[in-house]
C-alpha positions as a Markdown table, in Angstrom:
| # | Residue | x | y | z |
|---|---|---|---|---|
| 1 | Met | 0.7 | -38.8 | -40.6 |
| 2 | Leu | -2.0 | -41.7 | -42.0 |
| 3 | Lys | -1.7 | -39.9 | -45.4 |
| 4 | Ala | 2.1 | -40.1 | -45.5 |
| 5 | Leu | 2.0 | -43.9 | -44.6 |
| 6 | Ile | -1.0 | -44.7 | -47.2 |
| 7 | Ser | 1.6 | -43.1 | -49.8 |
| 8 | Trp | 4.1 | -45.8 | -49.3 |
| 9 | Lys | 1.1 | -48.3 | -50.0 |
| 10 | Lys | 2.5 | -49.4 | -53.6 |
| 11 | Thr | 5.7 | -50.1 | -52.6 |
| 12 | Ala | 5.3 | -52.0 | -49.8 |
| 13 | Asp | 3.1 | -54.6 | -48.0 |
| 14 | Val | 3.9 | -53.6 | -44.6 |
| 15 | Ile | 3.8 | -49.4 | -43.5 |
| 16 | Cys | 5.2 | -48.3 | -40.4 |
| 17 | Pro | 6.1 | -44.9 | -38.4 |
| 18 | Ala | 9.5 | -44.6 | -37.1 |
| 19 | Cys | 10.3 | -41.9 | -35.0 |
| 20 | Gln | 13.8 | -41.7 | -33.4 |
| 21 | Gly | 14.9 | -44.8 | -35.3 |
| 22 | Lys | 12.2 | -46.8 | -33.3 |
| 23 | Arg | 8.9 | -48.5 | -35.6 |
| 24 | Gly | 6.0 | -47.9 | -34.0 |
| 25 | His | 2.0 | -47.7 | -34.3 |
| 26 | Pro | 0.0 | -47.5 | -36.4 |
| 27 | Val | 1.1 | -50.1 | -38.4 |
| 28 | Leu | -0.7 | -50.7 | -42.3 |
| 29 | Ile | -0.6 | -54.0 | -43.7 |
| 30 | Thr | -2.2 | -54.6 | -47.4 |
| 31 | Gly | -5.0 | -56.3 | -48.3 |
| 32 | Lys | -2.5 | -59.3 | -49.7 |
| 33 | Ala | -0.9 | -59.8 | -46.5 |
| 34 | Val | -4.0 | -59.3 | -44.6 |
| 35 | Thr | -5.4 | -62.3 | -46.6 |
| 36 | Asp | -2.5 | -64.1 | -46.0 |
| 37 | Ile | -2.5 | -64.0 | -42.3 |
| 38 | Ile | -6.0 | -65.1 | -41.9 |
| 39 | Ser | -5.5 | -68.1 | -44.2 |
| 40 | Glu | -2.0 | -68.8 | -41.9 |
| 41 | Ser | -2.8 | -72.7 | -40.5 |
| 42 | Asn | 0.7 | -72.2 | -38.5 |
| 43 | Tyr | 0.0 | -70.7 | -35.1 |
| 44 | Asp | 3.6 | -71.2 | -33.9 |
| 45 | Trp | 4.4 | -67.5 | -35.2 |
| 46 | Asn | 3.9 | -63.8 | -33.7 |
| 47 | Leu | 2.7 | -61.3 | -35.9 |
| 48 | Arg | 5.9 | -59.1 | -36.1 |
| 49 | Glu | 8.1 | -62.3 | -37.2 |
| 50 | Tyr | 5.3 | -63.0 | -39.8 |
| 51 | Leu | 5.3 | -59.9 | -41.5 |
| 52 | Asp | 9.2 | -59.6 | -41.7 |
| 53 | Asn | 8.5 | -62.1 | -44.7 |
| 54 | Tyr | 7.0 | -59.0 | -46.5 |
| 55 | Gln | 8.2 | -55.7 | -48.2 |
| 56 | Asn | 8.6 | -53.4 | -45.4 |
| 57 | Glu | 8.7 | -49.8 | -45.2 |
| 58 | Ser | 9.4 | -47.3 | -42.4 |
| 59 | Val | 8.2 | -44.0 | -43.1 |
| 60 | Pro | 9.8 | -41.4 | -40.8 |
| 61 | Val | 7.6 | -39.1 | -38.2 |
| 62 | Ser | 8.4 | -36.8 | -35.6 |
| 63 | Asp | 5.5 | -37.8 | -33.5 |
| 64 | Pro | 6.7 | -39.7 | -30.3 |
| 65 | Asn | 3.5 | -41.0 | -29.4 |
| 66 | Ile | 3.5 | -43.7 | -32.2 |
| 67 | Leu | 6.1 | -45.2 | -29.4 |
| 68 | Val | 3.5 | -45.8 | -27.1 |
| 69 | Asn | 2.6 | -49.5 | -26.4 |
| 70 | Ile | -1.3 | -50.2 | -24.6 |
| 71 | Asn | -1.4 | -54.1 | -24.2 |
| 72 | Thr | -3.3 | -53.9 | -21.1 |
| 73 | Pro | -5.9 | -52.4 | -19.2 |
| 74 | Glu | -3.3 | -51.1 | -16.7 |
| 75 | Asp | -0.9 | -49.6 | -19.8 |
| 76 | Tyr | -4.3 | -47.7 | -20.8 |
| 77 | Ala | -5.3 | -46.7 | -17.5 |
| 78 | Arg | -1.8 | -45.2 | -16.8 |
| 79 | Leu | -1.8 | -43.4 | -20.2 |
| 80 | Leu | -4.7 | -41.6 | -19.1 |
| 81 | Gly | -3.5 | -40.8 | -15.6 |
| 82 | Arg | -6.1 | -42.9 | -13.9 |
| 83 | Ser | -6.5 | -45.5 | -11.2 |
| 84 | Leu | -8.3 | -48.9 | -12.4 |
| 85 | Gly | -9.6 | -49.1 | -8.8 |
């Protein structure tokens, strides 16, 4: 899947896999966009909104696991089927 995403690098600054019409992870971000993010001094934005200012490309993939979000230790434990206790 990464090779498919990388192949779009020359046409977009933000390349995102999509499954079932939904964008997921991993998101590939070009060096130009990363440099802009690092030098940004306004912190009143979220990354998704910021990246919408760049050329975006969604790459169709068949793996539904790209849609899994792991934002907390509890999410990670749930994904692994374990208890944090």
